[in-house]
Amino acid sequence: MTYTDSAIIQVSGLHKYFGKLHVLKGIDETVMQGEKVAVIGPSGSGKSTFLRCLNLLEIPTDGTIFIDGLEITRPQAKVDAIRRKMGMVFQHFNLFPHLSVMKNITLSPYLTRDRRESTAQLSRKHFKEEINERALALLDKVGLTDKADSYPAQLSGGQKQRVAIARALAMEPKIMLFDEPTSALDPEMVREVLQVMRDLAGEGMTMVLVTHEMDFARDVANRVLFMDEGHIVERGAPEQIFTNPIQERTRSFLSKVL
Amino acid sequence: MSEFFNNLWQNFLETDSGFEFYRAFIRDDRYQLFFSGMWVTIRLSAMALLFGTLIGLFITFLSLCKSNKHTVLPIKILIKTGNIFAGIYLDIIRGTPLIVQVMLWYFVIIGPLPINLQPLLVAGIAFGVNSGAYLSEIFRAGILSVDKGQAEAGRSLGMTRFTTMWRIVLPQAIKNVLPTIANEYIVLIKETAIAFVIGVPDIIRAAQVVNSRIFNPMMPFLGATVMYYIIIKFLSIIFKILEKRLRRVDTR
């Protein structure tokens, strides 16, 4: 597989088995720099597994994945370094409950400071300041400056998810992966999280998003992938997928959710 | 005031139990024997807790190591060996009486070696190795009780497997099983009472020595009871405080 300049994620022939269960049955997909791709489909279709394969939270059984020109599916691939290029936001937030909001955001930048360009050259005092300042800026961005010293248990679901986004952004990722980021939220909190994601999309971040928020997908995504039973059944621009799907399966799925 | 207490004291010593108390603890400065025994028990317990915790963590690590499809063969073999070793260790330690283990360590394993180890140190090793098995199961339960998403979040942020375990999973695991750990520590301290079988001069030893002098076990063993109680009370207070601190983050 050749590496093209503007493609940031290249997946080919991706298969994933859980024991005998064949979850991904040959996925080929290329995501361009700055693209926002929404992955939709019924539950059990493999969309979360696909997303988790992208940063090796699931190890693909077969196939290759290139991230930013590096093949991450090679056995010798430096997994931790690759993951630092990708932020991931989970359905259940997965904030660290024993750490304050500020610590949640700064822990990983702090621990990986020597291996990251932006802080490797700084002295001890300076990188601390730098990391803290950036964390505060991120909290400001998600509108939670006043929660810096709170613990996750003291936050609402929407606030937790916004902190989780800030935490992922603190690693200065090139790609953000969202795994159903609003599915565990009360309805009134969905909007605040989507707004943060919308802002992020506006800044040109490459985003891959597994979602059930069809309106948001239509609104923000450049491209929509419809997955079913381990295949990408249909892909295309949101207007086309949502208003004029070609495949029967897409049509029947959309008729149930729209 | 001091005269008042002095009189009270003298009156007490003239009663029957006062006399027994005097014989057990005061005459020939026998209280020194008890206090040095208590100090030995404290040192033995501290050693056993430390060894046990370290061994427990190590065994937990061995039993939780897993290989995936990218693991190279030598590492795979190493991991498998570690798993098997942890299993055998648990099996043997939990399947045999502690008193037998203590004697085995002293007479069979370390005895024939050309080194001269104090019984205290041998007992520390024996109790540590024993407790390590139980603690490792407690730690393992704790680690399994932490939501998988926590480790995933850590890894997705680019932390290494070890850092994720050390900074994210383990603190939460320990918090979840802290009452169980306290329990095991308390049991361990009380179990050190059998160290006398290899001649460790601990509290029990002091009580026995005094008993053999005065032929009345009541006061010496009452004294031993109080001493164990004090040590364990102290430990449980520390754990109470620790637990309170760790639970602080849960307050809404």
Coordinates of C-alpha atoms in Angstrom, one line a residue:
Chain A
M1 CA 0.0 0.0 0.0
T2 CA 1.3 3.4 -0.9
Y3 CA 1.3 6.4 1.3
T4 CA -0.4 9.4 -0.1
D5 CA 0.4 12.8 1.2
S6 CA -2.9 14.0 2.5
A7 CA -4.3 10.7 3.7
I8 CA -3.9 10.4 7.5
I9 CA -5.6 7.1 8.1
Q10 CA -5.4 4.3 5.6
V11 CA -7.1 1.0 6.4
S12 CA -7.0 -2.0 4.1
G13 CA -8.3 -5.5 4.5
L14 CA -9.0 -5.1 8.1
H15 CA -10.4 -8.2 9.8
K16 CA -11.1 -8.7 13.5
Y17 CA -12.2 -11.9 15.2
F18 CA -13.2 -12.2 18.8
G19 CA -12.6 -15.9 19.2
K20 CA -14.8 -17.3 16.5
L21 CA -16.9 -14.2 16.1
H22 CA -16.1 -12.4 12.9
V23 CA -16.7 -8.8 13.8
L24 CA -14.9 -6.9 11.0
K25 CA -15.0 -8.6 7.6
G26 CA -12.6 -6.7 5.5
I27 CA -12.7 -2.9 5.9
D28 CA -11.0 -0.6 3.4
E29 CA -11.1 3.1 4.1
T30 CA -9.0 6.2 3.7
V31 CA -9.4 9.3 5.8
M32 CA -7.9 12.6 4.6
Q33 CA -6.3 15.1 6.8
G34 CA -8.9 17.4 8.3
E35 CA -11.8 15.2 7.3
K36 CA -14.7 14.5 9.6
V37 CA -16.0 11.1 9.1
A38 CA -19.1 9.8 10.9
V39 CA -19.6 6.1 11.3
I40 CA -23.2 5.0 11.7
G41 CA -24.9 1.7 11.8
P42 CA -27.0 -0.7 13.9
S43 CA -25.5 -1.9 17.2
G44 CA -23.3 -4.9 16.7
S45 CA -22.3 -3.8 13.3
G46 CA -18.6 -3.4 14.3
K47 CA -18.4 0.3 14.2
S48 CA -16.9 0.7 17.7
T49 CA -14.5 -2.2 17.0
F50 CA -13.4 -0.5 13.8
L51 CA -12.7 2.7 15.7
R52 CA -10.9 0.9 18.5
C53 CA -8.7 -0.9 16.0
L54 CA -7.5 2.5 14.7
N55 CA -5.5 3.1 17.9
L56 CA -4.9 -0.6 18.7
L57 CA -7.2 -0.8 21.7
E58 CA -8.3 -3.9 19.7
I59 CA -5.5 -5.6 17.8
P60 CA -6.6 -6.4 14.3
T61 CA -6.6 -10.0 13.3
D62 CA -5.6 -9.2 9.8
G63 CA -5.0 -6.2 7.5
T64 CA -3.0 -3.1 7.6
I65 CA -3.5 0.3 9.1
F66 CA -1.4 3.4 8.3
I67 CA -1.6 6.4 10.6
D68 CA 0.1 9.5 9.4
G69 CA 2.4 7.4 7.2
L70 CA 3.3 4.8 9.8
E71 CA 2.1 1.3 9.7
I72 CA 0.7 0.6 13.1
T73 CA -0.1 -3.0 12.5
R74 CA 3.5 -4.1 12.2
P75 CA 4.6 -6.2 15.2
Q76 CA 7.4 -3.8 16.0
A77 CA 5.3 -0.6 15.8
K78 CA 5.7 1.8 18.7
V79 CA 2.2 1.6 19.9
D80 CA 2.5 4.3 22.7
A81 CA 4.0 6.8 20.3
I82 CA 1.3 6.2 17.7
R83 CA -1.4 6.5 20.3
R84 CA -0.1 9.9 21.3
K85 CA -1.1 11.1 17.8
M86 CA -4.7 10.1 18.4
G87 CA -7.0 11.3 21.1
M88 CA -9.9 9.1 22.0
V89 CA -13.2 10.0 23.7
F90 CA -15.2 7.2 25.1
Q91 CA -18.9 6.6 25.6
H92 CA -18.5 6.3 29.4
F93 CA -16.0 9.2 29.6
N94 CA -13.4 7.0 31.5
L95 CA -12.1 10.0 33.5
F96 CA -9.7 9.0 36.3
P97 CA -11.9 9.2 39.4
H98 CA -8.9 9.5 41.8
L99 CA -7.4 12.5 40.1
S100 CA -8.7 16.1 40.0
V101 CA -9.9 17.5 36.7
M102 CA -6.6 19.3 36.3
K103 CA -4.6 16.2 37.0
N104 CA -6.7 14.2 34.6
I105 CA -5.7 16.6 31.8
T106 CA -2.0 17.1 32.8
L107 CA -1.0 13.6 33.8
S108 CA -0.2 12.1 30.4
P109 CA 1.4 15.3 29.0
Y110 CA 3.5 15.4 32.1
L111 CA 4.5 11.7 32.0
T112 CA 5.3 11.8 28.3
R113 CA 7.0 15.2 28.2
D114 CA 10.4 13.9 27.1
R115 CA 9.0 12.2 24.1
R116 CA 6.9 15.1 22.8
E117 CA 8.3 17.9 20.7
S118 CA 6.5 20.7 22.4
T119 CA 7.9 20.0 25.9
A120 CA 11.1 18.0 25.3
Q121 CA 13.4 21.0 25.4
L122 CA 11.9 22.7 28.4
S123 CA 13.4 22.7 31.8
R124 CA 11.6 21.1 34.7
K125 CA 9.9 24.3 36.0
H126 CA 9.0 25.5 32.5
F127 CA 7.3 22.3 31.3
K128 CA 5.2 22.2 34.4
E129 CA 4.1 25.8 33.8
E130 CA 3.6 25.1 30.1
I131 CA 1.5 22.0 30.7
N132 CA -0.6 23.6 33.3
E133 CA -1.2 26.7 31.2
R134 CA -2.2 24.6 28.3
A135 CA -4.6 22.6 30.4
L136 CA -6.2 25.7 31.7
A137 CA -6.6 27.0 28.1
L138 CA -8.2 23.7 27.2
L139 CA -10.6 23.9 30.1
D140 CA -11.4 27.4 29.0
K141 CA -12.1 26.0 25.5
V142 CA -14.6 23.5 26.9
G143 CA -16.0 26.1 29.3
L144 CA -15.0 24.5 32.5
T145 CA -12.3 26.7 34.0
D146 CA -14.0 26.8 37.3
K147 CA -13.9 23.0 37.6
A148 CA -10.1 22.6 37.5
D149 CA -9.9 21.5 41.1
S150 CA -13.0 19.4 41.2
Y151 CA -13.0 15.6 41.1
P152 CA -14.9 13.7 38.4
A153 CA -17.6 12.5 40.8
Q154 CA -18.6 16.1 41.3
L155 CA -19.3 16.7 37.6
S156 CA -22.4 16.1 35.5
G157 CA -22.2 13.7 32.6
G158 CA -21.8 16.5 30.0
Q159 CA -19.1 18.2 32.0
K160 CA -17.3 14.9 32.4
Q161 CA -17.3 14.3 28.6
R162 CA -16.0 17.8 28.0
V163 CA -13.2 17.2 30.4
A164 CA -12.5 14.0 28.6
I165 CA -12.2 15.9 25.3
A166 CA -9.9 18.4 26.9
R167 CA -7.8 15.5 28.3
A168 CA -7.5 14.0 24.9
L169 CA -6.6 17.3 23.3
A170 CA -3.9 18.0 25.8
M171 CA -1.8 15.4 24.0
E172 CA -1.9 17.5 20.9
P173 CA -3.3 14.8 18.7
K174 CA -3.6 14.9 15.0
I175 CA -6.7 12.8 15.0
M176 CA -9.6 12.6 17.4
L177 CA -11.6 9.4 17.7
F178 CA -15.0 9.6 19.3
D179 CA -16.8 6.4 20.4
E180 CA -20.4 7.3 20.8
P181 CA -19.5 10.4 22.9
T182 CA -23.1 11.4 23.7
S183 CA -24.8 8.0 24.1
A184 CA -24.5 7.9 27.9
L185 CA -25.6 11.5 28.4
D186 CA -28.9 12.8 29.6
P187 CA -30.6 14.6 26.7
E188 CA -30.1 18.1 28.1
M189 CA -26.4 17.6 28.2
V190 CA -25.9 16.3 24.7
R191 CA -25.9 19.8 23.2
E192 CA -23.0 21.1 25.3
V193 CA -20.8 18.2 24.2
L194 CA -21.7 18.5 20.6
Q195 CA -21.0 22.2 20.7
V196 CA -17.4 21.5 21.8
M197 CA -17.0 18.9 19.1
R198 CA -18.4 21.3 16.5
D199 CA -15.8 23.9 17.6
L200 CA -13.1 21.3 17.2
A201 CA -14.3 20.4 13.8
G202 CA -14.2 24.1 12.8
E203 CA -10.5 24.2 13.7
G204 CA -9.7 21.6 11.1
M205 CA -9.1 18.6 13.4
T206 CA -9.3 15.2 11.7
M207 CA -12.2 13.4 13.4
V208 CA -13.6 9.9 13.2
L209 CA -16.9 9.7 15.0
V210 CA -19.1 6.7 15.8
T211 CA -22.5 8.2 16.6
H212 CA -26.2 7.8 16.8
E213 CA -26.7 11.6 16.5
M214 CA -27.8 11.6 12.9
D215 CA -28.4 15.4 12.9
F216 CA -24.9 16.1 14.2
A217 CA -23.4 13.6 11.6
R218 CA -25.3 15.3 8.8
D219 CA -24.3 18.7 10.1
V220 CA -20.6 18.3 10.8
A221 CA -19.3 15.3 8.9
N222 CA -17.8 15.5 5.4
R223 CA -18.4 11.9 4.9
V224 CA -20.6 9.2 6.4
L225 CA -19.9 5.5 6.5
F226 CA -22.8 3.1 7.1
M227 CA -21.6 -0.1 8.6
D228 CA -23.6 -3.3 9.0
E229 CA -22.4 -6.8 9.9
G230 CA -18.8 -6.0 9.7
H231 CA -18.8 -4.3 6.3
I232 CA -18.9 -0.8 5.2
V233 CA -22.1 -1.1 3.3
E234 CA -22.2 2.5 2.0
R235 CA -20.2 5.6 2.1
G236 CA -20.8 9.1 0.8
A237 CA -21.5 12.7 1.5
P238 CA -24.0 13.2 4.3
E239 CA -26.7 14.7 2.1
Q240 CA -26.5 11.7 -0.2
I241 CA -26.5 9.1 2.5
F242 CA -29.3 10.7 4.5
T243 CA -31.6 11.8 1.7
N244 CA -30.8 9.3 -1.1
P245 CA -29.2 6.1 0.1
I246 CA -28.4 3.6 -2.6
Q247 CA -28.3 0.4 -0.5
E248 CA -31.4 -1.2 0.8
R249 CA -29.8 -1.9 4.2
T250 CA -28.9 1.8 4.7
R251 CA -32.4 2.8 3.8
S252 CA -34.0 0.4 6.2
F253 CA -31.6 1.5 9.0
L254 CA -32.2 5.2 8.4
S255 CA -36.0 4.7 8.3
K256 CA -35.8 3.3 11.8
V257 CA -33.6 6.1 13.3
L258 CA -34.6 9.3 11.5
Chain B
M1 CA -2.1 13.8 93.8
S2 CA 0.9 11.5 93.1
E3 CA 0.6 10.3 96.7
F4 CA -3.0 9.3 96.0
F5 CA -2.1 7.2 93.0
N6 CA 0.9 5.8 94.9
N7 CA -1.5 4.6 97.7
L8 CA -3.9 3.1 95.1
W9 CA -1.0 1.3 93.5
Q10 CA 0.3 -0.1 96.8
N11 CA -3.3 -1.2 97.7
F12 CA -3.6 -2.9 94.4
L13 CA -0.4 -4.8 94.8
E14 CA -1.5 -6.2 98.1
T15 CA -4.6 -7.9 96.6
D16 CA -4.3 -11.4 95.1
S17 CA -4.3 -10.3 91.5
G18 CA -2.1 -7.4 92.4
F19 CA 0.5 -9.9 93.6
E20 CA 0.2 -12.0 90.5
F21 CA 0.6 -8.8 88.5
Y22 CA 3.7 -7.9 90.5
R23 CA 5.2 -11.4 89.9
A24 CA 4.5 -11.4 86.2
F25 CA 5.6 -7.9 85.3
I26 CA 7.5 -6.1 88.0
R27 CA 9.7 -8.6 89.8
D28 CA 13.1 -8.9 88.1
D29 CA 12.1 -6.2 85.7
R30 CA 10.1 -8.7 83.7
Y31 CA 8.2 -5.9 81.9
Q32 CA 11.4 -5.4 80.0
L33 CA 11.0 -8.9 78.6
F34 CA 7.5 -8.1 77.4
F35 CA 8.4 -4.8 75.9
S36 CA 11.3 -6.2 74.0
G37 CA 9.0 -9.0 72.9
M38 CA 6.5 -6.4 71.7
W39 CA 9.3 -4.6 69.8
V40 CA 10.3 -7.9 68.2
T41 CA 6.7 -8.6 67.2
I42 CA 6.4 -5.1 65.7
R43 CA 9.6 -5.6 63.7
L44 CA 8.6 -9.0 62.6
S45 CA 5.2 -7.7 61.5
A46 CA 6.7 -4.8 59.6
M47 CA 9.1 -7.1 57.8
A48 CA 6.4 -9.5 56.9
L49 CA 4.0 -6.8 55.7
L50 CA 6.7 -5.3 53.6
F51 CA 7.9 -8.6 52.1
G52 CA 4.3 -9.8 51.7
T53 CA 3.2 -6.7 49.9
L54 CA 6.2 -6.7 47.5
I55 CA 5.9 -10.4 46.8
G56 CA 2.1 -10.0 46.4
L57 CA 2.5 -7.2 43.9
F58 CA 5.0 -9.2 42.0
I59 CA 2.9 -12.3 41.9
T60 CA -0.1 -10.3 40.8
F61 CA 2.0 -8.9 38.0
L62 CA 3.1 -12.4 37.0
S63 CA -0.4 -13.8 37.0
L64 CA -1.9 -10.9 35.1
C65 CA 0.7 -10.8 32.3
K66 CA -0.8 -11.8 29.0
S67 CA 0.7 -12.1 25.5
N68 CA -1.0 -11.0 22.3
K69 CA -0.4 -11.9 18.7
H70 CA 2.5 -9.5 18.4
T71 CA 4.4 -10.9 21.4
V72 CA 7.7 -12.5 20.3
L73 CA 8.3 -16.2 21.2
P74 CA 10.9 -15.8 24.0
I75 CA 8.7 -13.2 25.8
K76 CA 5.7 -15.5 25.3
I77 CA 7.5 -18.3 27.0
L78 CA 8.6 -16.0 29.8
I79 CA 5.0 -14.8 30.3
K80 CA 3.7 -18.4 30.3
T81 CA 6.4 -19.5 32.8
G82 CA 5.4 -16.5 35.0
N83 CA 1.7 -17.5 34.9
I84 CA 2.5 -21.1 35.8
F85 CA 5.0 -20.1 38.6
A86 CA 2.4 -17.8 40.2
G87 CA -0.2 -20.6 40.1
I88 CA 2.1 -23.2 41.7
Y89 CA 3.2 -20.7 44.3
L90 CA -0.4 -19.8 45.3
D91 CA -1.3 -23.5 45.3
I92 CA 1.5 -24.5 47.7
I93 CA 1.3 -21.6 50.0
R94 CA -2.4 -21.8 50.4
G95 CA -2.4 -25.6 50.6
T96 CA 0.0 -26.0 53.6
P97 CA -0.2 -24.8 57.2
L98 CA 1.7 -21.7 58.0
I99 CA 3.4 -23.3 61.0
V100 CA 4.8 -26.0 58.7
Q101 CA 6.1 -23.4 56.3
V102 CA 7.8 -21.5 59.1
M103 CA 9.6 -24.6 60.3
L104 CA 10.5 -25.7 56.7
W105 CA 12.1 -22.3 56.1
Y106 CA 14.1 -22.4 59.3
F107 CA 15.1 -26.1 59.5
V108 CA 15.1 -27.3 55.9
I109 CA 15.6 -24.4 53.5
I110 CA 17.8 -21.9 55.4
G111 CA 19.2 -24.1 58.1
P112 CA 21.6 -26.1 56.0
L113 CA 22.9 -23.1 54.2
P114 CA 26.3 -21.8 55.2
I115 CA 24.9 -18.5 56.4
N116 CA 23.8 -17.5 59.8
L117 CA 20.4 -15.8 59.7
Q118 CA 18.6 -14.7 62.8
P119 CA 15.4 -16.6 63.5
L120 CA 13.7 -13.2 63.3
L121 CA 14.8 -12.7 59.7
V122 CA 13.8 -16.2 58.7
A123 CA 10.4 -15.7 60.3
G124 CA 10.1 -12.4 58.4
I125 CA 10.8 -14.2 55.1
A126 CA 8.4 -17.1 55.9
F127 CA 5.5 -14.8 56.9
G128 CA 6.2 -12.5 54.0
V129 CA 6.2 -15.4 51.5
N130 CA 3.0 -16.7 53.0
S131 CA 1.2 -13.4 53.1
G132 CA 2.3 -12.6 49.6
A133 CA 0.1 -15.4 48.3
Y134 CA -3.0 -14.0 50.0
L135 CA -2.2 -10.4 49.2
S136 CA -1.6 -11.2 45.5
E137 CA -5.1 -12.6 45.3
I138 CA -6.5 -9.5 47.0
F139 CA -4.5 -7.2 44.6
R140 CA -5.7 -9.2 41.6
A141 CA -9.3 -8.9 42.8
G142 CA -8.8 -5.2 43.2
I143 CA -7.3 -4.8 39.7
L144 CA -10.1 -6.8 38.1
S145 CA -12.6 -4.6 40.0
V146 CA -11.4 -1.5 38.2
D147 CA -13.4 -0.7 35.0
K148 CA -11.5 -1.8 31.9
G149 CA -12.2 1.6 30.4
Q150 CA -9.7 3.1 32.9
A151 CA -6.8 1.2 31.4
E152 CA -8.1 1.9 27.9
A153 CA -8.2 5.6 28.6
G154 CA -4.7 5.5 30.0
R155 CA -3.3 3.6 27.1
S156 CA -5.2 5.8 24.6
L157 CA -3.4 8.8 26.0
G158 CA -0.1 7.2 25.1
M159 CA 0.9 6.0 28.6
T160 CA 2.8 2.8 28.7
R161 CA 1.3 -0.4 30.1
F162 CA 3.3 0.0 33.3
T163 CA 2.5 3.6 33.9
T164 CA -1.2 3.0 33.3
M165 CA -1.1 0.2 35.8
W166 CA 0.9 2.2 38.4
R167 CA -0.8 5.6 38.1
I168 CA -4.3 4.8 37.0
V169 CA -5.4 1.2 37.8
L170 CA -3.5 0.3 40.9
P171 CA -4.5 3.4 43.0
Q172 CA -8.1 2.6 42.3
A173 CA -7.6 -1.1 42.9
I174 CA -6.0 -0.5 46.2
K175 CA -8.8 1.8 47.2
N176 CA -11.4 -0.8 46.4
V177 CA -9.7 -3.5 48.4
L178 CA -8.3 -1.5 51.3
P179 CA -10.6 -3.1 53.9
T180 CA -9.6 -6.5 52.7
I181 CA -5.9 -5.6 52.8
A182 CA -6.3 -4.3 56.4
N183 CA -7.9 -7.6 57.2
E184 CA -5.0 -9.6 55.8
Y185 CA -2.5 -7.4 57.6
I186 CA -4.3 -7.9 60.9
V187 CA -4.4 -11.6 60.4
L188 CA -0.7 -11.6 59.5
I189 CA 0.3 -9.7 62.7
K190 CA -1.6 -12.2 64.8
E191 CA -0.1 -15.1 62.9
T192 CA 3.4 -13.9 63.8
A193 CA 2.5 -15.4 67.2
I194 CA 3.7 -18.8 66.0
A195 CA 7.2 -17.5 65.3
F196 CA 8.1 -18.8 68.8
V197 CA 8.4 -22.3 67.3
I198 CA 11.7 -21.3 65.8
G199 CA 12.8 -19.3 68.8
V200 CA 11.9 -15.8 67.9
P201 CA 11.9 -13.8 71.2
D202 CA 8.5 -12.2 70.5
I203 CA 5.5 -11.4 72.8
I204 CA 4.4 -15.1 73.0
R205 CA 8.0 -16.1 73.9
A206 CA 8.1 -13.5 76.7
A207 CA 4.8 -14.8 78.1
Q208 CA 6.0 -18.3 78.0
V209 CA 9.2 -17.5 79.7
V210 CA 7.5 -15.7 82.5
N211 CA 4.9 -18.4 82.8
S212 CA 7.6 -21.0 83.3
R213 CA 9.0 -18.9 86.1
I214 CA 5.8 -18.2 88.1
F215 CA 3.7 -21.2 87.1
N216 CA 0.6 -19.0 86.5
P217 CA -0.3 -18.3 82.9
M218 CA -3.0 -15.8 83.6
M219 CA -1.1 -12.5 83.9
P220 CA 1.6 -13.2 81.2
F221 CA -1.0 -14.2 78.6
L222 CA -3.3 -11.3 79.6
G223 CA -0.3 -9.1 79.0
A224 CA 0.3 -10.7 75.7
T225 CA -3.3 -10.2 74.7
V226 CA -3.2 -6.5 75.5
M227 CA 0.0 -6.0 73.6
Y228 CA -1.3 -7.6 70.4
Y229 CA -4.5 -5.6 70.8
I230 CA -2.6 -2.4 71.0
I231 CA -0.5 -3.1 67.9
I232 CA -3.5 -4.1 65.9
K233 CA -5.6 -1.2 67.1
F234 CA -2.9 1.2 66.0
L235 CA -2.8 -0.4 62.5
S236 CA -6.5 -0.3 62.1
I237 CA -6.6 3.4 63.0
I238 CA -4.0 4.1 60.3
F239 CA -6.1 2.2 57.8
K240 CA -9.3 4.1 58.9
I241 CA -7.5 7.4 58.2
L242 CA -6.1 6.1 54.9
E243 CA -9.5 4.9 53.8
K244 CA -11.1 8.2 54.7
R245 CA -8.5 10.1 52.7
L246 CA -9.0 7.9 49.6
R247 CA -12.7 8.2 49.8
R248 CA -12.6 11.9 49.8
V249 CA -12.6 12.0 46.0
D250 CA -16.1 10.4 45.9
T251 CA -17.9 13.2 47.7
R252 CA -20.2 15.0 45.4

